[in-house]
Amino acid sequence: MCIANSYKKKTRSNRPVLDVQPNNSSYENALKQSLLWVPLSTMANQRVLPQSKETLLQNYNKRLKDDIKSIMDNFTEIVKTAKVEDETQVSRPTQAEQDHYEMHVRAANIVRAGESLMKLVSDLKQFLILNDFPSVNDAISQQNQQLRALQDECDKKLTSLRDEIAVDLYELEEEYYSSSYSQWNSTDLPLCEAYRRRDSWASPDSSSSSTQEDREDAVGTPSQEANAQHHVNGHGTTSAEKP
Amino acid sequence: MANERLKLLEEVEKEIAMVLQCAGNIVLELSRDKHNASFLDRQLVQFQTSINRVESELSAQIRYLTQVATGQPHEGSTYSTRKDCQMSLNRAEYAKVKLGELGRTCEAMLEQQQI
């Protein structure tokens, strides 16, 4: 291999076969060493210093340039190596074997550079998601707008439903609380009863009937049973007792 | 806007794969006894186009991030509006349940009266 390399220096370009770029693991170690993270709990006087975004972006730029250069150089050298030369300093099988090995290594370098570019794209995606504030703000405001529109529509429909049901509910309550099946106390008046009492208080002629109703309220269930004896259908007692 | 940039980066990934594929096709064609010159030219043009596009797109993205990034974490959130919307949907669901109960009660009463 040393002989082949020495011949290579004379005949081919001086481009080295092996890439001089560090692999990802050593690069990451260097990156970690450059970080100036100091735990606050250990050192009271020192602050936590994160890696600056400029350094990170310069790092991305360097990786991009190096990977593109590696792909171009290695591909160019493969194409040059593919040329068949008539005059060789070593025997043809030896030269062929050397060329074969060189092409393998350069192809591996191209694949490694491509893999490194994919990793760079992944890092850029992550950086974009975390630090592209204009797009994050747009996404948040758009989401907020959609959620508010949905909430407003839901509340509007509930309000219209409430207005429609209020009328029917009044009639239902009137029917229910004037029947023998209702069980209510004076502190929890239904809507129809509250309106009726307001009307009865307004007219003095119905004061006796109102007091009688109060006594019935105080008694509770036995008074309802008594009312049921007077009225077969179970309708309201107030209608019969009102003058 | 964010989705467009992420989609652009996905396109770049496809271009990188295209670069490697073109390089492989060229080497494969060179390994044959008789080369197809037009095929080689097409693959070479594709290779050069793809690698130039990869470099230009990634450089543009890094330039944009240099202008936009602040290094601080983003503290925006949609939690409050999401919670309000959830409560509104819960109100609607509760009203639906109660109306269902009322409807069943009325139907039961009507059936009893018919009997």
Coordinates of C-alpha atoms in Angstrom, one line a residue:
Chain A
M1 CA 0.0 0.0 0.0
C2 CA 2.9 2.4 0.8
I3 CA 4.4 1.7 -2.6
A4 CA 1.1 2.2 -4.3
N5 CA 0.7 5.5 -2.5
S6 CA 4.1 6.7 -3.5
Y7 CA 3.4 5.8 -7.2
K8 CA 0.1 7.5 -6.8
K9 CA 1.8 10.7 -5.9
K10 CA 3.7 10.6 -9.1
T11 CA 0.9 9.6 -11.5
R12 CA -2.4 10.8 -10.1
S13 CA -3.5 14.0 -8.4
N14 CA -2.4 14.8 -4.9
R15 CA -5.9 14.5 -3.6
P16 CA -5.8 12.2 -0.6
V17 CA -8.1 9.1 -0.7
L18 CA -9.2 9.4 2.9
D19 CA -11.4 12.3 3.8
V20 CA -9.8 14.6 6.3
Q21 CA -13.1 15.5 7.8
P22 CA -13.8 14.2 11.3
N23 CA -16.6 11.7 11.7
N24 CA -19.8 12.6 13.4
S25 CA -18.9 11.2 16.8
S26 CA -15.6 13.1 17.2
Y27 CA -17.2 16.2 15.8
E28 CA -20.0 16.0 18.4
N29 CA -17.5 15.5 21.2
A30 CA -15.7 18.6 20.1
L31 CA -19.0 20.4 20.0
K32 CA -19.8 19.3 23.5
Q33 CA -16.4 20.4 24.7
S34 CA -17.0 23.9 23.3
L35 CA -20.2 24.2 25.3
L36 CA -19.9 26.3 28.4
W37 CA -22.7 24.8 30.5
V38 CA -22.0 25.3 34.2
P39 CA -24.6 24.1 36.7
L40 CA -25.9 26.9 38.8
S41 CA -26.1 24.7 41.9
T42 CA -22.4 24.0 41.9
M43 CA -21.0 27.5 41.3
A44 CA -22.9 30.3 43.0
N45 CA -21.2 33.1 41.2
Q46 CA -21.2 31.8 37.7
R47 CA -24.1 32.0 35.2
V48 CA -25.3 29.3 32.7
L49 CA -23.9 30.2 29.3
P50 CA -25.5 28.5 26.3
Q51 CA -23.8 28.1 22.9
S52 CA -24.6 31.1 20.7
K53 CA -26.8 30.7 17.8
E54 CA -24.2 32.3 15.5
T55 CA -21.7 29.6 16.3
L56 CA -24.3 26.9 15.6
L57 CA -25.3 28.4 12.3
Q58 CA -21.6 28.9 11.3
N59 CA -21.2 25.2 12.1
Y60 CA -24.1 24.3 9.9
N61 CA -22.6 26.4 7.0
K62 CA -19.2 24.7 7.4
R63 CA -20.7 21.2 7.4
L64 CA -22.7 22.1 4.3
K65 CA -19.6 23.4 2.4
D66 CA -17.4 20.4 3.5
D67 CA -20.0 17.8 2.6
I68 CA -20.7 19.3 -0.9
K69 CA -16.9 19.6 -1.5
S70 CA -16.3 16.0 -0.4
I71 CA -19.0 14.7 -2.8
M72 CA -17.7 16.7 -5.7
D73 CA -14.0 15.9 -5.2
N74 CA -14.5 12.2 -4.6
F75 CA -16.8 11.9 -7.6
T76 CA -14.3 13.7 -9.8
E77 CA -11.5 11.5 -8.6
I78 CA -13.6 8.3 -9.3
V79 CA -14.2 9.5 -12.9
K80 CA -10.5 10.2 -13.3
T81 CA -9.5 6.8 -11.9
A82 CA -11.9 5.1 -14.4
K83 CA -9.6 6.2 -17.3
V84 CA -7.6 3.3 -18.6
E85 CA -3.9 4.2 -18.9
D86 CA -1.6 2.3 -21.2
E87 CA 1.6 3.1 -19.4
T88 CA 1.8 2.1 -15.7
Q89 CA 4.7 1.9 -13.3
V90 CA 3.4 -1.3 -11.7
S91 CA 1.9 -4.3 -13.4
R92 CA -1.6 -4.1 -14.6
P93 CA -3.2 -6.4 -12.0
T94 CA -1.5 -4.3 -9.2
Q95 CA -2.7 -1.1 -10.7
A96 CA -6.2 -2.5 -11.2
E97 CA -6.3 -3.7 -7.6
Q98 CA -5.2 -0.3 -6.4
D99 CA -7.8 1.5 -8.5
H100 CA -10.4 -0.8 -7.3
Y101 CA -9.6 -0.2 -3.6
E102 CA -9.4 3.6 -4.2
M103 CA -12.8 3.7 -5.9
H104 CA -14.3 1.7 -3.0
V105 CA -13.0 4.2 -0.5
R106 CA -14.0 7.2 -2.5
A107 CA -17.5 5.8 -3.0
A108 CA -17.7 5.2 0.7
N109 CA -16.7 8.9 1.2
I110 CA -19.5 10.0 -1.1
V111 CA -22.0 8.0 0.9
R112 CA -20.7 9.3 4.2
A113 CA -20.9 12.9 2.9
G114 CA -24.5 12.2 1.7
E115 CA -25.4 10.8 5.1
S116 CA -23.8 13.8 6.8
L117 CA -26.0 16.1 4.6
M118 CA -29.1 14.2 5.6
K119 CA -28.2 14.7 9.3
L120 CA -27.6 18.4 8.6
V121 CA -31.1 18.7 7.0
S122 CA -32.5 17.0 10.1
D123 CA -30.7 19.5 12.4
L124 CA -32.0 22.4 10.3
K125 CA -35.5 21.1 10.6
Q126 CA -35.2 20.9 14.3
F127 CA -33.7 24.4 14.5
L128 CA -36.4 25.7 12.3
I129 CA -39.2 24.3 14.4
L130 CA -37.7 25.7 17.6
N131 CA -36.4 29.0 16.5
D132 CA -38.4 30.3 13.6
F133 CA -40.5 32.7 15.6
P134 CA -42.5 34.3 12.8
S135 CA -43.8 30.9 11.6
V136 CA -44.4 29.7 15.2
N137 CA -46.4 32.9 15.9
D138 CA -48.4 32.5 12.8
A139 CA -49.2 28.9 13.6
I140 CA -50.3 29.8 17.2
S141 CA -52.5 32.8 16.0
Q142 CA -54.1 30.6 13.3
Q143 CA -54.9 27.9 15.8
N144 CA -56.2 30.4 18.3
Q145 CA -58.5 31.9 15.6
Q146 CA -59.9 28.5 14.6
L147 CA -60.5 27.5 18.3
R148 CA -62.2 30.8 19.0
A149 CA -64.4 30.5 15.9
L150 CA -65.5 27.1 17.0
Q151 CA -66.2 28.2 20.5
D152 CA -68.3 31.2 19.3
E153 CA -70.3 29.0 17.0
C154 CA -71.0 26.5 19.7
D155 CA -72.1 29.2 22.2
K156 CA -74.3 30.9 19.6
K157 CA -76.1 27.7 18.9
L158 CA -76.5 27.0 22.6
T159 CA -78.0 30.5 23.1
S160 CA -80.5 30.1 20.3
L161 CA -81.4 26.6 21.7
R162 CA -81.9 28.1 25.1
D163 CA -84.2 30.8 23.7
E164 CA -86.3 28.2 21.8
I165 CA -86.6 25.8 24.7
A166 CA -87.5 28.5 27.3
V167 CA -91.0 28.9 25.9
D168 CA -91.6 25.1 25.8
L169 CA -90.0 24.7 29.2
Y170 CA -92.5 27.3 30.7
E171 CA -95.4 25.2 29.6
L172 CA -93.9 22.0 30.7
E173 CA -93.2 23.3 34.2
E174 CA -96.8 24.7 34.4
E175 CA -98.2 21.3 33.5
Y176 CA -95.8 19.4 35.8
Y177 CA -96.0 21.5 38.9
S178 CA -99.8 21.8 38.8
S179 CA -100.2 18.0 38.6
S180 CA -100.3 15.5 41.5
Y181 CA -96.9 14.1 40.5
S182 CA -94.9 17.2 41.4
Q183 CA -92.9 17.3 44.7
W184 CA -91.7 20.8 45.5
N185 CA -91.3 23.0 48.5
S186 CA -92.0 26.7 48.9
T187 CA -88.3 27.7 48.7
D188 CA -87.9 26.2 45.2
L189 CA -90.7 27.7 43.1
P190 CA -91.1 26.8 39.5
L191 CA -91.3 29.5 36.9
C192 CA -95.1 29.2 36.3
E193 CA -95.9 29.3 40.0
A194 CA -93.7 32.3 40.6
Y195 CA -95.6 34.2 37.8
R196 CA -98.9 33.1 39.3
R197 CA -98.1 34.2 42.7
R198 CA -96.9 37.5 41.4
D199 CA -100.2 38.0 39.7
S200 CA -102.2 37.0 42.9
W201 CA -100.2 39.4 45.1
A202 CA -101.0 42.1 42.6
S203 CA -104.8 41.6 43.1
P204 CA -106.1 41.9 46.7
D205 CA -109.2 39.7 46.0
S206 CA -107.2 36.6 45.9
S207 CA -105.4 37.1 49.2
S208 CA -107.4 34.3 51.0
S209 CA -106.6 31.8 48.3
S210 CA -102.9 32.8 48.5
T211 CA -102.8 32.1 52.3
Q212 CA -104.5 28.8 51.7
E213 CA -101.8 28.0 49.2
D214 CA -99.1 28.9 51.7
R215 CA -100.6 26.5 54.2
E216 CA -100.6 23.8 51.6
D217 CA -97.0 24.5 50.8
A218 CA -96.0 24.2 54.4
V219 CA -97.8 20.8 54.8
G220 CA -96.2 19.3 51.7
T221 CA -97.2 15.8 50.5
P222 CA -100.4 15.2 52.6
S223 CA -101.9 18.4 51.3
Q224 CA -101.3 17.2 47.8
E225 CA -103.0 13.9 48.6
A226 CA -105.9 15.9 49.9
N227 CA -106.1 17.9 46.7
A228 CA -106.1 14.7 44.7
Q229 CA -109.3 13.6 46.5
H230 CA -111.0 16.8 45.3
H231 CA -109.8 16.6 41.7
V232 CA -109.9 13.3 39.9
N233 CA -107.8 14.4 36.9
G234 CA -105.0 15.7 39.2
H235 CA -105.0 19.2 37.8
G236 CA -104.1 22.3 39.7
T237 CA -106.0 23.2 42.9
T238 CA -105.5 26.9 42.4
S239 CA -107.7 27.1 39.4
A240 CA -110.6 25.6 41.5
E241 CA -110.0 27.7 44.5
K242 CA -109.6 31.0 42.9
P243 CA -112.7 33.1 43.0
Chain B
M1 CA -45.2 29.3 6.4
A2 CA -43.4 26.8 8.7
N3 CA -44.9 23.9 6.7
E4 CA -43.6 25.4 3.5
R5 CA -40.0 25.5 4.8
L6 CA -40.2 22.0 6.2
K7 CA -41.6 20.8 2.9
L8 CA -38.6 22.5 1.1
L9 CA -36.2 20.7 3.4
E10 CA -37.9 17.4 2.6
E11 CA -37.5 18.2 -1.1
V12 CA -33.8 18.8 -0.3
E13 CA -33.6 15.3 1.2
K14 CA -35.0 13.8 -2.0
E15 CA -32.4 15.8 -4.0
I16 CA -29.6 14.4 -1.9
A17 CA -30.8 10.9 -2.6
M18 CA -31.0 11.8 -6.3
V19 CA -27.3 13.0 -6.2
L20 CA -26.2 9.7 -4.8
Q21 CA -28.3 7.8 -7.3
C22 CA -26.9 9.7 -10.2
A23 CA -23.3 9.2 -9.0
G24 CA -24.0 5.4 -8.7
N25 CA -25.6 5.2 -12.2
I26 CA -22.6 7.1 -13.8
V27 CA -20.1 4.8 -12.1
L28 CA -22.2 1.7 -13.1
E29 CA -22.3 2.9 -16.7
L30 CA -18.5 3.6 -16.7
S31 CA -17.9 0.0 -15.5
R32 CA -19.4 -1.4 -18.7
D33 CA -17.5 -2.2 -21.9
K34 CA -19.6 0.0 -24.1
H35 CA -20.8 3.3 -22.6
N36 CA -24.0 5.0 -23.5
A37 CA -22.9 8.6 -24.0
S38 CA -26.3 10.2 -23.9
F39 CA -27.2 8.4 -20.7
L40 CA -24.0 9.5 -19.1
D41 CA -24.6 13.1 -20.2
R42 CA -28.1 13.1 -18.8
Q43 CA -27.0 11.6 -15.5
L44 CA -24.2 14.1 -15.2
V45 CA -26.5 17.1 -15.8
Q46 CA -28.9 15.7 -13.3
F47 CA -26.1 15.2 -10.8
Q48 CA -24.8 18.8 -11.2
T49 CA -28.3 20.2 -11.1
S50 CA -29.2 18.3 -7.9
I51 CA -26.1 19.2 -6.0
N52 CA -26.3 22.8 -6.9
R53 CA -29.9 22.9 -5.8
V54 CA -29.0 21.2 -2.5
E55 CA -26.3 23.7 -1.8
S56 CA -28.4 26.8 -2.7
E57 CA -31.5 25.7 -0.8
L58 CA -29.5 24.8 2.4
S59 CA -27.5 28.0 2.2
A60 CA -30.8 30.0 1.9
Q61 CA -32.3 28.2 4.9
I62 CA -29.2 28.9 7.0
R63 CA -29.2 32.6 5.9
Y64 CA -32.9 32.9 6.9
L65 CA -32.3 31.3 10.3
T66 CA -29.3 33.6 10.9
Q67 CA -31.7 36.6 10.4
V68 CA -34.6 35.2 12.4
A69 CA -33.3 33.1 15.3
T70 CA -32.9 34.8 18.7
G71 CA -31.7 32.0 20.9
Q72 CA -34.5 32.4 23.3
P73 CA -37.3 29.8 23.8
H74 CA -40.7 30.6 22.4
E75 CA -43.3 31.0 25.2
G76 CA -46.5 31.2 23.1
S77 CA -49.2 28.7 23.7
T78 CA -52.7 27.8 22.5
Y79 CA -53.7 26.3 25.9
S80 CA -56.1 28.9 27.1
T81 CA -58.2 29.0 23.8
R82 CA -58.1 25.3 23.6
K83 CA -59.4 25.0 27.2
D84 CA -62.2 27.6 26.5
C85 CA -63.2 25.7 23.3
Q86 CA -63.2 22.4 25.3
M87 CA -65.5 23.9 28.0
S88 CA -67.8 25.2 25.3
L89 CA -68.1 21.7 23.8
N90 CA -68.7 20.3 27.3
R91 CA -71.5 22.7 27.7
A92 CA -73.1 21.6 24.4
E93 CA -72.7 18.0 25.4
Y94 CA -74.3 18.5 28.8
A95 CA -77.2 20.3 27.2
K96 CA -77.6 17.5 24.8
V97 CA -77.6 14.9 27.6
K98 CA -80.2 16.9 29.6
L99 CA -82.5 17.3 26.6
G100 CA -82.2 13.6 25.9
E101 CA -83.4 12.9 29.4
L102 CA -86.2 15.4 29.1
G103 CA -87.3 13.8 25.9
R104 CA -87.3 10.3 27.4
T105 CA -89.3 11.5 30.4
C106 CA -91.9 13.1 28.1
E107 CA -92.2 9.9 26.0
A108 CA -92.5 7.7 29.1
M109 CA -95.3 10.0 30.4
L110 CA -97.1 9.8 27.0
E111 CA -96.9 6.1 26.9
Q112 CA -98.4 5.8 30.4
Q113 CA -101.3 8.1 29.5
Q114 CA -102.0 6.0 26.4
I115 CA -102.1 2.8 28.5

